[in-house]
Short mmCIF file of N, CA, C and O in Angstrom, two decimals:
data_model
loop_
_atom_site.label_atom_id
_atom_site.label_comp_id
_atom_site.label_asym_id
_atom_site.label_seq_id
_atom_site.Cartn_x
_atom_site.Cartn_y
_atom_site.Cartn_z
N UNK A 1 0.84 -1.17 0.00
CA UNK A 1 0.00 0.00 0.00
C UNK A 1 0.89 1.23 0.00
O UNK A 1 1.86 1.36 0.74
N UNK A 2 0.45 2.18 -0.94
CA UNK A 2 1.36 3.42 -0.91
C UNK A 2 0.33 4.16 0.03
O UNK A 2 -0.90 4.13 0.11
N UNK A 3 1.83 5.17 1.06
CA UNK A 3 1.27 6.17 2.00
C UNK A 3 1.32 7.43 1.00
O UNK A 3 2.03 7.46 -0.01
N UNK A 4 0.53 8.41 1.40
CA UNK A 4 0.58 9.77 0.98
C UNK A 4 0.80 10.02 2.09
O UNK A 4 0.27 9.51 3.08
N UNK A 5 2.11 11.36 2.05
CA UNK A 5 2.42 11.93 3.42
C UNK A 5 1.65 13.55 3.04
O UNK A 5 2.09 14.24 2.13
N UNK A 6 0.78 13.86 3.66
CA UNK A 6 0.20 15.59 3.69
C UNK A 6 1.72 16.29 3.98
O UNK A 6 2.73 15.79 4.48
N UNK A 7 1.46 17.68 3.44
CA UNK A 7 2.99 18.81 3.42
C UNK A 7 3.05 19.44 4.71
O UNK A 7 4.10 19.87 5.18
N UNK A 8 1.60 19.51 5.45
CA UNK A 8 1.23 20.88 6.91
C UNK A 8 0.36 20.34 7.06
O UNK A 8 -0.30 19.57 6.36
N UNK A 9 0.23 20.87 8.42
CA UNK A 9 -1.06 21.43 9.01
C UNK A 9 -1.38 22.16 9.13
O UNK A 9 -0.55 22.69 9.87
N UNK A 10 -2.43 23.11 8.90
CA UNK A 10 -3.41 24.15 8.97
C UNK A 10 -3.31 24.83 10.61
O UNK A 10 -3.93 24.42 11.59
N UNK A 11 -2.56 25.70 10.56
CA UNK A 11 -2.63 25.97 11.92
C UNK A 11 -3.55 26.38 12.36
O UNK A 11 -3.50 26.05 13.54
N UNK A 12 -5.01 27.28 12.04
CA UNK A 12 -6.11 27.94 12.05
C UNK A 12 -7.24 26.44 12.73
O UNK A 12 -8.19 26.50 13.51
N UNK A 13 -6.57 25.16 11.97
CA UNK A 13 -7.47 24.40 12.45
C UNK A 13 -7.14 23.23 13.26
O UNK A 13 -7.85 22.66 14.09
N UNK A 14 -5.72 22.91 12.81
CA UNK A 14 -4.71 21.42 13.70
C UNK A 14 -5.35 20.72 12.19
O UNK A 14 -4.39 19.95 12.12
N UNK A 15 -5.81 20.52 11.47
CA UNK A 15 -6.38 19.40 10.35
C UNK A 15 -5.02 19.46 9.43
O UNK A 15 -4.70 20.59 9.05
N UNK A 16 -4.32 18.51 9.09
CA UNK A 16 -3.35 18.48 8.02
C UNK A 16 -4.29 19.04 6.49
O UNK A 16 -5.49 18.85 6.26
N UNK A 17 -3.59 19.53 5.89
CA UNK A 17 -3.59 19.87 4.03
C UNK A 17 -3.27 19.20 3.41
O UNK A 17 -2.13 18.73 3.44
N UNK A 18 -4.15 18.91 2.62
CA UNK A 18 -3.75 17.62 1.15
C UNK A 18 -4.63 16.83 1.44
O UNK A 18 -5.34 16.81 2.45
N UNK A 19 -4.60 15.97 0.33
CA UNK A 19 -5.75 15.01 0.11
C UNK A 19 -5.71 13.95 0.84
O UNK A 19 -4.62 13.69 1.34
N UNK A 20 -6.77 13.09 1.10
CA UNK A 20 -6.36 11.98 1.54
C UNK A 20 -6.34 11.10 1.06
O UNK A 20 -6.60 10.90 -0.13
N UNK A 21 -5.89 10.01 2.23
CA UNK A 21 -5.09 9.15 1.46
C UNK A 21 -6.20 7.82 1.01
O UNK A 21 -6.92 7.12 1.72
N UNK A 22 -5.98 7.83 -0.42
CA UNK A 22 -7.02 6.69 -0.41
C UNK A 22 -6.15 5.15 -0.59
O UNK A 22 -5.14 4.76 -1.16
N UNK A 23 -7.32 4.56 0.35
CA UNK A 23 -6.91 2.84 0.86
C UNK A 23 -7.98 2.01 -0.06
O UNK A 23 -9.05 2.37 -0.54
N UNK A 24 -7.11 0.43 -0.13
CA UNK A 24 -7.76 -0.51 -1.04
C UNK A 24 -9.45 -0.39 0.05
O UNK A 24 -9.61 -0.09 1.23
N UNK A 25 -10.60 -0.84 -1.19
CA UNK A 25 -11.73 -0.63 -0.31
C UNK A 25 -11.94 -2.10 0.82
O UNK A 25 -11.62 -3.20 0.36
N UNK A 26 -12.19 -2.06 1.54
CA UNK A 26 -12.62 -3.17 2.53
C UNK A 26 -11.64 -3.16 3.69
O UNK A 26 -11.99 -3.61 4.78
N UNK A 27 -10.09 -2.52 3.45
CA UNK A 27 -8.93 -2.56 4.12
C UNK A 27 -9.38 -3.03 5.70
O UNK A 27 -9.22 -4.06 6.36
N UNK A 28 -9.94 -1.89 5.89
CA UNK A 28 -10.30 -1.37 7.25
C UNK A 28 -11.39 -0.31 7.54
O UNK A 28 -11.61 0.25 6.47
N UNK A 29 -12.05 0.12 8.35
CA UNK A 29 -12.69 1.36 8.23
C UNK A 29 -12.60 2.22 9.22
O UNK A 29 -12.33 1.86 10.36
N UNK A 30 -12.84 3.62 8.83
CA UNK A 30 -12.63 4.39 9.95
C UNK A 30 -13.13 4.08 11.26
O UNK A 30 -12.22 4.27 12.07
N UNK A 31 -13.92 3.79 11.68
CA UNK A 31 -14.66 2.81 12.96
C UNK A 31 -13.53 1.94 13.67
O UNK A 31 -13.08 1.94 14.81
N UNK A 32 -13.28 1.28 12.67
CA UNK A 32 -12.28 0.24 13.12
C UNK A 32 -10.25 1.24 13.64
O UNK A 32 -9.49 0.99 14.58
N UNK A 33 -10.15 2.06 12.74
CA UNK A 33 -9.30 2.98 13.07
C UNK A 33 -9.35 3.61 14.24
O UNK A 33 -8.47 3.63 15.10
N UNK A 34 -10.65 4.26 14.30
CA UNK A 34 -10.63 5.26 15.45
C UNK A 34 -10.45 4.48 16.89
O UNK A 34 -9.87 4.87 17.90
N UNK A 35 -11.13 3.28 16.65
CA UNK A 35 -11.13 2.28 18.16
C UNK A 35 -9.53 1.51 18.53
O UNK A 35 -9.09 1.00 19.56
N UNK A 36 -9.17 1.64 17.68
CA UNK A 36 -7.92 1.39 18.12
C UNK A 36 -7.25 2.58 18.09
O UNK A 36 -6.52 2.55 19.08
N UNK A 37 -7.06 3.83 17.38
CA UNK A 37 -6.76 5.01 18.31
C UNK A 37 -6.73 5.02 19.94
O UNK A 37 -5.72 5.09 20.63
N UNK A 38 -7.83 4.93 20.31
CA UNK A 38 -8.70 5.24 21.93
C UNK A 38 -8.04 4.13 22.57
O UNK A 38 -7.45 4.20 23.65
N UNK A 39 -8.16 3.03 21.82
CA UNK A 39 -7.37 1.61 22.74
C UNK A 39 -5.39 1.91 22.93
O UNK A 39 -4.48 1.31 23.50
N UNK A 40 -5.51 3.21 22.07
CA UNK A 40 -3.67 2.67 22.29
C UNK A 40 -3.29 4.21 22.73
O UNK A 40 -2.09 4.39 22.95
N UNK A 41 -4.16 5.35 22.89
CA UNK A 41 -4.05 6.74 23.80
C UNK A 41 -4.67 6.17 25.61
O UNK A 41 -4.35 6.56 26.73
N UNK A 42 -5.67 5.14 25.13
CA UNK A 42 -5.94 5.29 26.85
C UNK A 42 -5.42 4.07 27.11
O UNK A 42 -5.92 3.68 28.16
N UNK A 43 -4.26 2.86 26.46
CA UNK A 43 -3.50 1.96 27.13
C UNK A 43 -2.35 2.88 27.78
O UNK A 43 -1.92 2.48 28.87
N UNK A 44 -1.63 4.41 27.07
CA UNK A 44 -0.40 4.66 26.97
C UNK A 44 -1.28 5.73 28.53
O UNK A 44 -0.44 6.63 28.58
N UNK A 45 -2.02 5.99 29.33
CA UNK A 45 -2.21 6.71 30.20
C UNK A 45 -2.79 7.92 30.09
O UNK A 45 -3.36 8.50 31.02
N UNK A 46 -2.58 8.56 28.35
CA UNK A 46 -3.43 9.91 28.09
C UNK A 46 -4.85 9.98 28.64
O UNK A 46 -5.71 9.10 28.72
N UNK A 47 -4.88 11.52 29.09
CA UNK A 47 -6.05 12.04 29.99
C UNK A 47 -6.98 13.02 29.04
O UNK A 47 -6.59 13.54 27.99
N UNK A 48 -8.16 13.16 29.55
CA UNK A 48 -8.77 13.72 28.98
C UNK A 48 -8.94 13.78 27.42
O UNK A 48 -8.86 14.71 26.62
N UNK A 49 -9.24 12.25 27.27
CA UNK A 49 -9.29 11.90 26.06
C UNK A 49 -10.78 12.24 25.34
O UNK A 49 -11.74 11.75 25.93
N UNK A 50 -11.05 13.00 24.18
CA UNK A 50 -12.17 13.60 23.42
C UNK A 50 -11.65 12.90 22.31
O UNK A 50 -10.49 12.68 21.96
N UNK A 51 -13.48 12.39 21.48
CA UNK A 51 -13.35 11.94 19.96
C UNK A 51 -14.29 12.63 19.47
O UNK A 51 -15.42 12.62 19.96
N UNK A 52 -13.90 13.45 18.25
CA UNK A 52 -15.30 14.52 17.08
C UNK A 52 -15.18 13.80 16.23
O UNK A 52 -14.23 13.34 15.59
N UNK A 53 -16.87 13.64 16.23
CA UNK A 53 -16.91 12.87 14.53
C UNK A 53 -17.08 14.22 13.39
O UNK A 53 -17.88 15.15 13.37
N UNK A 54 -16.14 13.92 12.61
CA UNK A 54 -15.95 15.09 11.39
C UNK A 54 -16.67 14.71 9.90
O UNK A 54 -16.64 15.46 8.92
N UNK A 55 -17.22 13.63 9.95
CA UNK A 55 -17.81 13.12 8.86
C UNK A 55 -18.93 14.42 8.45
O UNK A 55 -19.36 15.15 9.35
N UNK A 56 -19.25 14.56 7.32
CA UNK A 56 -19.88 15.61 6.69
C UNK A 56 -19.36 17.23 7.14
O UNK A 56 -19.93 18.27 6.82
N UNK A 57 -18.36 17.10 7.82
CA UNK A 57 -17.74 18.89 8.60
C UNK A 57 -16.73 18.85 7.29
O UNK A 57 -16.63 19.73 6.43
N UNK A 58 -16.10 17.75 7.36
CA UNK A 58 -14.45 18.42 6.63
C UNK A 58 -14.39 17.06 5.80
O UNK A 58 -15.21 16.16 5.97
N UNK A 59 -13.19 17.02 4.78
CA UNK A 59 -13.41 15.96 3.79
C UNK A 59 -11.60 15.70 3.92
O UNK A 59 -11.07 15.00 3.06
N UNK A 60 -10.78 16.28 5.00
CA UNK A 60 -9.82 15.43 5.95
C UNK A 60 -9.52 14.15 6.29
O UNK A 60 -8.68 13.35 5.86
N UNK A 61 -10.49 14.10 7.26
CA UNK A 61 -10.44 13.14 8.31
C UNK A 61 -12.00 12.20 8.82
O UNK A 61 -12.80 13.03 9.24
N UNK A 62 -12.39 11.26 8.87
CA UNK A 62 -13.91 11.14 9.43
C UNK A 62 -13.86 11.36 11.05
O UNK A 62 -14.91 11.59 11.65
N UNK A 63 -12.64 11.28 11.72
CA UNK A 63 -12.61 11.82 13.58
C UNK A 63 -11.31 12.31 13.50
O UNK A 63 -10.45 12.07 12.65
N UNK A 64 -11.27 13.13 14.62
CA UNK A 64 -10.14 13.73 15.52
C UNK A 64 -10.67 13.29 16.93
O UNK A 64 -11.72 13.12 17.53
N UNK A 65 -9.23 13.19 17.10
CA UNK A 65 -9.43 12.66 18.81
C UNK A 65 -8.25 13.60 19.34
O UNK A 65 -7.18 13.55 18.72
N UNK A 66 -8.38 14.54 20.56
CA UNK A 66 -7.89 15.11 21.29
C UNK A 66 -7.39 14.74 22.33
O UNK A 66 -8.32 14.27 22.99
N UNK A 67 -6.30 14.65 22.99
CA UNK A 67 -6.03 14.18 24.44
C UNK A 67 -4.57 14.58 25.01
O UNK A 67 -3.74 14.87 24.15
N UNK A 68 -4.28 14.62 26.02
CA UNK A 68 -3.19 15.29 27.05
C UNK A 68 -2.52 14.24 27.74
O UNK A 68 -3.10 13.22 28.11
N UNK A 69 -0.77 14.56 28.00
CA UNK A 69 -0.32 13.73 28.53
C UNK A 69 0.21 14.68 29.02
O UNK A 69 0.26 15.78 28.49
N UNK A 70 0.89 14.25 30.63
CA UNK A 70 1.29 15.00 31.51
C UNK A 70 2.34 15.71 31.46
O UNK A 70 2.56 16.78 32.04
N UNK A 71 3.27 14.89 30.49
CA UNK A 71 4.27 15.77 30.08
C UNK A 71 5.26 16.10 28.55
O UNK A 71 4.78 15.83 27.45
N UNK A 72 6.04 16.44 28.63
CA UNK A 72 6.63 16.32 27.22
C UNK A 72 7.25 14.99 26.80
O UNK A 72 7.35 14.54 25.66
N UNK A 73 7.50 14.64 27.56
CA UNK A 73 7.78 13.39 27.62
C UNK A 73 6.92 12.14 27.68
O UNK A 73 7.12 11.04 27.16
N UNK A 74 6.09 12.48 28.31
CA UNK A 74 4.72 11.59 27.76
C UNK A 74 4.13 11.73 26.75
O UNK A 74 3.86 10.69 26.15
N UNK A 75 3.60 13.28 26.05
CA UNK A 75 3.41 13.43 24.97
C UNK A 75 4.13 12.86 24.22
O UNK A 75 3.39 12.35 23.37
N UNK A 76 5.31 12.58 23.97
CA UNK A 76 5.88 11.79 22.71
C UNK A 76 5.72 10.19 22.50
O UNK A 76 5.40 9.45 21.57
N UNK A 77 6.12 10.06 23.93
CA UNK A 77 5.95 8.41 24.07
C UNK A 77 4.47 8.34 23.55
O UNK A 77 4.33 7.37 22.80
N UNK A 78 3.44 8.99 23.71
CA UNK A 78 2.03 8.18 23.53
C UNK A 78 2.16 8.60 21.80
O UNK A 78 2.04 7.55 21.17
N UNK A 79 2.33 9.50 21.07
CA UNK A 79 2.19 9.52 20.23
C UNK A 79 3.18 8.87 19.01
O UNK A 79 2.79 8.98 17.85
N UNK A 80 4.60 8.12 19.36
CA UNK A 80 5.21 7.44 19.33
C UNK A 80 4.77 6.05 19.21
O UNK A 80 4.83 5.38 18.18
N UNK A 81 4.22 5.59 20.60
CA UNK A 81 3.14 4.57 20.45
C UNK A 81 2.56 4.26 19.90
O UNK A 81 2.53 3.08 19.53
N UNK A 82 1.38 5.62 19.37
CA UNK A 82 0.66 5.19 18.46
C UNK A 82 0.68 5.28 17.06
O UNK A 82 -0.31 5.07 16.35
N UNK A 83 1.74 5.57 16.66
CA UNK A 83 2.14 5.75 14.94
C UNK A 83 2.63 3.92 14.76
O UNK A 83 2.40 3.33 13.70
N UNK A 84 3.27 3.27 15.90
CA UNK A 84 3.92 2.05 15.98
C UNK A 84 2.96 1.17 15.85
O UNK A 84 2.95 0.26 15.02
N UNK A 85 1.77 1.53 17.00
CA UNK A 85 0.82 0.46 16.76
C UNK A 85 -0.31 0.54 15.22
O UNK A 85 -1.05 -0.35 14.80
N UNK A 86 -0.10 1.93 14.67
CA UNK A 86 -1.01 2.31 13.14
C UNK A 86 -0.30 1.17 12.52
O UNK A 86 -0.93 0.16 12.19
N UNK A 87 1.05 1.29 12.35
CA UNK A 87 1.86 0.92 11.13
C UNK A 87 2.09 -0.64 11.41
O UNK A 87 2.75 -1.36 10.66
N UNK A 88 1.39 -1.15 12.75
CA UNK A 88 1.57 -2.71 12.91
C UNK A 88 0.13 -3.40 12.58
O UNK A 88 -0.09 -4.53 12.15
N UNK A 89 -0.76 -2.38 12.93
CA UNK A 89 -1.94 -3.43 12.87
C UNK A 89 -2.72 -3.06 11.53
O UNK A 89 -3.64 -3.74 11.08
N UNK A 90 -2.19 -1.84 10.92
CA UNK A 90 -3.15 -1.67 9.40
C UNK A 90 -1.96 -0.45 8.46
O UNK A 90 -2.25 0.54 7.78
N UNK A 91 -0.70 -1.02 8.80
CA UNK A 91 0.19 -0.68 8.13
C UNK A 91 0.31 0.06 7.84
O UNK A 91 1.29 0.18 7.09
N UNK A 92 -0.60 1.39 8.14
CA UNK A 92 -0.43 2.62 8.06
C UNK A 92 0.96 3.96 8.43
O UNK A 92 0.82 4.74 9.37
N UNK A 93 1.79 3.98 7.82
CA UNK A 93 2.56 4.88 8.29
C UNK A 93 2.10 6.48 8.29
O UNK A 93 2.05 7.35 7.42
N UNK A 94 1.84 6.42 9.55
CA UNK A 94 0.93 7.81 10.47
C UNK A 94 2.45 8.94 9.98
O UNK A 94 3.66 8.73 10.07
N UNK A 95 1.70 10.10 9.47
CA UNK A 95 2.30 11.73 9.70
C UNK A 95 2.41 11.57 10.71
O UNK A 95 1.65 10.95 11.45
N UNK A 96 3.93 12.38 11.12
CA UNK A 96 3.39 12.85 12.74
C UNK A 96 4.55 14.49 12.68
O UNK A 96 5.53 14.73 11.98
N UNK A 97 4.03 15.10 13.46
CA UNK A 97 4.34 17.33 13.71
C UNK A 97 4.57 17.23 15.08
O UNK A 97 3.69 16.68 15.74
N UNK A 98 5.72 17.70 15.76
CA UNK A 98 5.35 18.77 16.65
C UNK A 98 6.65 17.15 17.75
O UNK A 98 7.47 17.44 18.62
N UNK A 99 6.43 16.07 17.38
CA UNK A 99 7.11 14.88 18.64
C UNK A 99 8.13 15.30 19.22
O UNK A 99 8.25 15.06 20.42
N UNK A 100 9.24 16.11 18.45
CA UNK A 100 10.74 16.83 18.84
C UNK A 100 10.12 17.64 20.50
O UNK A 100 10.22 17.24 21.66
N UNK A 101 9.59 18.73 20.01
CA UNK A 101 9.26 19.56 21.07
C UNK A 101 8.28 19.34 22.27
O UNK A 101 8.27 20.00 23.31
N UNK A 102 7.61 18.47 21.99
CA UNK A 102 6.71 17.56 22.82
C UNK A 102 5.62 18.25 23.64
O UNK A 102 5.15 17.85 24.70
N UNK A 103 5.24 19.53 22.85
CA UNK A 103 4.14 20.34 23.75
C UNK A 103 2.84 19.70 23.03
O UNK A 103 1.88 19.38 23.72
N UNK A 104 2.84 19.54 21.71
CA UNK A 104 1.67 19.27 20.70
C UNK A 104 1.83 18.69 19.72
O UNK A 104 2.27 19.29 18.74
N UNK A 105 1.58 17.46 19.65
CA UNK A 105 2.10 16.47 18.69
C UNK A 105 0.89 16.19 17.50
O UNK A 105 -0.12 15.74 18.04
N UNK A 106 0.80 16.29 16.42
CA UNK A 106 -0.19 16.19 15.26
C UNK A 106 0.02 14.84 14.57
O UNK A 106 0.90 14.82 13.72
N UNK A 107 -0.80 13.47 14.84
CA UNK A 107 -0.35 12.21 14.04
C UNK A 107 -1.34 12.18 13.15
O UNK A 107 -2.47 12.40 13.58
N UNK A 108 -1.17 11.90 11.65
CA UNK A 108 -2.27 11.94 10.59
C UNK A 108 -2.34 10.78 10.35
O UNK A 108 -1.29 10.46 9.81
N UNK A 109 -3.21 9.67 10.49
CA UNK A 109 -3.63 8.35 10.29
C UNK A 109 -3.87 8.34 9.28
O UNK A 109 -2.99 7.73 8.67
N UNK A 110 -5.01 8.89 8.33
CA UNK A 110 -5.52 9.29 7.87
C UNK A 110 -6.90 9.50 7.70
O UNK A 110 -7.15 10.64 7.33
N UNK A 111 -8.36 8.40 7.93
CA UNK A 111 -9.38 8.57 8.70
C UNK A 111 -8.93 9.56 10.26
O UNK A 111 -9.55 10.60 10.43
N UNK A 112 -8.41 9.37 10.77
CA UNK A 112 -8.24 9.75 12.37
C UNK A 112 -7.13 10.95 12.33
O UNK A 112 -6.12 10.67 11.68
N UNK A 113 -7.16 11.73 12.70
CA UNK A 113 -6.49 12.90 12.97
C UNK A 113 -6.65 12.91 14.33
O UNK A 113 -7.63 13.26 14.99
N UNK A 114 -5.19 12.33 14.81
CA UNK A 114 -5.08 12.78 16.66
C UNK A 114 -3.81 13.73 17.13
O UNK A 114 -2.66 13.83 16.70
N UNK A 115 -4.55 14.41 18.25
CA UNK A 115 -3.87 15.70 18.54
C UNK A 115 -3.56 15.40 20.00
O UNK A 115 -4.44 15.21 20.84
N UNK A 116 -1.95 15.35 20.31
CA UNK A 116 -1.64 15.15 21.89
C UNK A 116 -0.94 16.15 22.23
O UNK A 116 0.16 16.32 21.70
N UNK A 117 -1.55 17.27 23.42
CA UNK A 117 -1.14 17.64 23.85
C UNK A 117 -0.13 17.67 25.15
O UNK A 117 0.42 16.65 25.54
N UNK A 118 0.06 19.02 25.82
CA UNK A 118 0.41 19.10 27.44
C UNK A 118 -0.72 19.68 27.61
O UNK A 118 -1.32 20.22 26.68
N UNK A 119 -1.19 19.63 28.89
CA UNK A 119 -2.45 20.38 29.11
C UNK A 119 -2.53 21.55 28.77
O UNK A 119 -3.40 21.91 27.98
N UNK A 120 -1.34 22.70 29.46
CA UNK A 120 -1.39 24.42 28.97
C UNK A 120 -1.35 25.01 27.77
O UNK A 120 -1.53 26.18 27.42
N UNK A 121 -1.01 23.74 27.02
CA UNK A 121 -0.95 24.28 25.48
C UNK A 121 -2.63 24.22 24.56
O UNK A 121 -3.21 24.96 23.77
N UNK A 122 -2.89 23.02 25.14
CA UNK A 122 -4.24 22.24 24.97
C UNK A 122 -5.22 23.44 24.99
O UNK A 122 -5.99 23.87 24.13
N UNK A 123 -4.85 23.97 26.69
CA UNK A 123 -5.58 24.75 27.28
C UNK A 123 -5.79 26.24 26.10
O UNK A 123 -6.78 26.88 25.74
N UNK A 124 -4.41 26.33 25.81
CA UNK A 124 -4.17 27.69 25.03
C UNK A 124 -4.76 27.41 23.22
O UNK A 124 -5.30 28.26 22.52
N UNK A 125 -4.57 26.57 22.98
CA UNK A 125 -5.64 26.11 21.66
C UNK A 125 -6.81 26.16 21.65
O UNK A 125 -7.39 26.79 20.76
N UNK A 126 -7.65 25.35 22.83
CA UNK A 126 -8.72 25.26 22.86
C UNK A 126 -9.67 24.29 21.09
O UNK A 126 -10.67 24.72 20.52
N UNK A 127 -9.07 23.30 20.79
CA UNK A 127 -9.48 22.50 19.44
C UNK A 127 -10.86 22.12 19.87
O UNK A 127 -11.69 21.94 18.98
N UNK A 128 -11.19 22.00 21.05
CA UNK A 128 -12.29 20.82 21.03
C UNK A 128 -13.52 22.14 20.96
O UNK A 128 -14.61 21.86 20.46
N UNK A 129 -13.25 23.59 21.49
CA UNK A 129 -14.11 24.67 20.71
C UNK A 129 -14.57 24.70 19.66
O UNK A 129 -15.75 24.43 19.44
N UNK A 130 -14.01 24.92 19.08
CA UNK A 130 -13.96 24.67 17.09
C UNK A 130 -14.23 23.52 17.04
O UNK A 130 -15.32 23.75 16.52
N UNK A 131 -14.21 22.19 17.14
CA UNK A 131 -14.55 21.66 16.59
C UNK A 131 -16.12 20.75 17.23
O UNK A 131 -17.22 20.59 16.72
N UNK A 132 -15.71 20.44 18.16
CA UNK A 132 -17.07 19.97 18.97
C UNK A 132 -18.88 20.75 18.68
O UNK A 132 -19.19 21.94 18.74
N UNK A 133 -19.74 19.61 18.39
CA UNK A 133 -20.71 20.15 17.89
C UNK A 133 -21.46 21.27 19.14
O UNK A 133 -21.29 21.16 20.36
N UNK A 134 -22.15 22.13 18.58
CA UNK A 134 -22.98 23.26 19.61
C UNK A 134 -21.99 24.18 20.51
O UNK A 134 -22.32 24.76 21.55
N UNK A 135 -20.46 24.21 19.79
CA UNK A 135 -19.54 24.66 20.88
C UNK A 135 -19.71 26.49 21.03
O UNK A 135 -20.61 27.08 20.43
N UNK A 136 -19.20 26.86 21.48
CA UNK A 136 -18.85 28.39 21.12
C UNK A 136 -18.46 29.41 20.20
O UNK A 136 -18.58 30.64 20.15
N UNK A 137 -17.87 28.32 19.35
CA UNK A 137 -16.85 29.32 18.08
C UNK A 137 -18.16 29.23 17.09
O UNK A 137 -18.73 28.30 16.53
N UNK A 138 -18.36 30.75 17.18
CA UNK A 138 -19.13 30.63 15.68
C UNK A 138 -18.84 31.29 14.45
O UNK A 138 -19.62 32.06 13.90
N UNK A 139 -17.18 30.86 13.79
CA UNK A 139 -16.74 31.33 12.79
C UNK A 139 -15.68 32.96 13.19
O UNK A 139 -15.55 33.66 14.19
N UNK A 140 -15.29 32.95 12.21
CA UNK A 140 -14.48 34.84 12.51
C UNK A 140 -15.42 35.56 11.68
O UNK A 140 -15.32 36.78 11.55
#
């Protein structure tokens, strides 16, 4: 299977740019992606774990999942983790932004767009605003 690697992320939104990546049909499905996301952020200890379903919002990703690890150093390890466990169980070699510095790490699955923060940074983004349905942000 060929990966498409996206060039950025959209800083306005955390969503990587570029197309996605299309997989043989039956592979897997986003369902099946996202649950093993959640199984391998809340095996690695991440807190305050949030999942948005983006299906009909953006033509990205079908979820983003948001979540915090206590430190910079946890932030990497979990998101480390989980590019290891993408690329073992549906061979996906996950994008990943931000693992060096370990405040906000961006892994592009490609169904799943997950975002690990530190909490204060989390805090200072505020993603799950924007994106969570009935939230506050209503556009600029």
């Amino acid at each position: 299977m060929e990966d498409l690697v996206l060039s950025h992320s959209d800083p306005a939104t955390g969503l990587p740019v570029g197309p996605r990546d299309a997989r043989p049909a039956g592979e897997y499905t986003s369902e099946q992606l996202l649950a093993a996301v959640m199984a391998s952020v809340e095996d690695d200890k991440a807190e305050d774990v949030v999942q948005i379903d983006l299906r009909g919002r953006s033509d990205v990703a079908d979820y983003m999942v948001i979540c915090s690890g206590r430190s910079s150093r946890q932030v990497a390890a979990i998101s480390e983790k989980l590019a290891d466990r993408m690329k073992e169980q549906f061979r996906i070699l996950a994008k990943m932004e931000g693992k060096e510095a370990g405040d906000w790490v961006l892994i592009d699955t490609g169904d799943v767009i997950v975002h690990v923060f530190r909490p204060e940074v989390r805090e200072f983004y505020q993603l799950e605003k924007m994106w969570l349905p009935g939230s506050a942000h209503r556009g600029a």
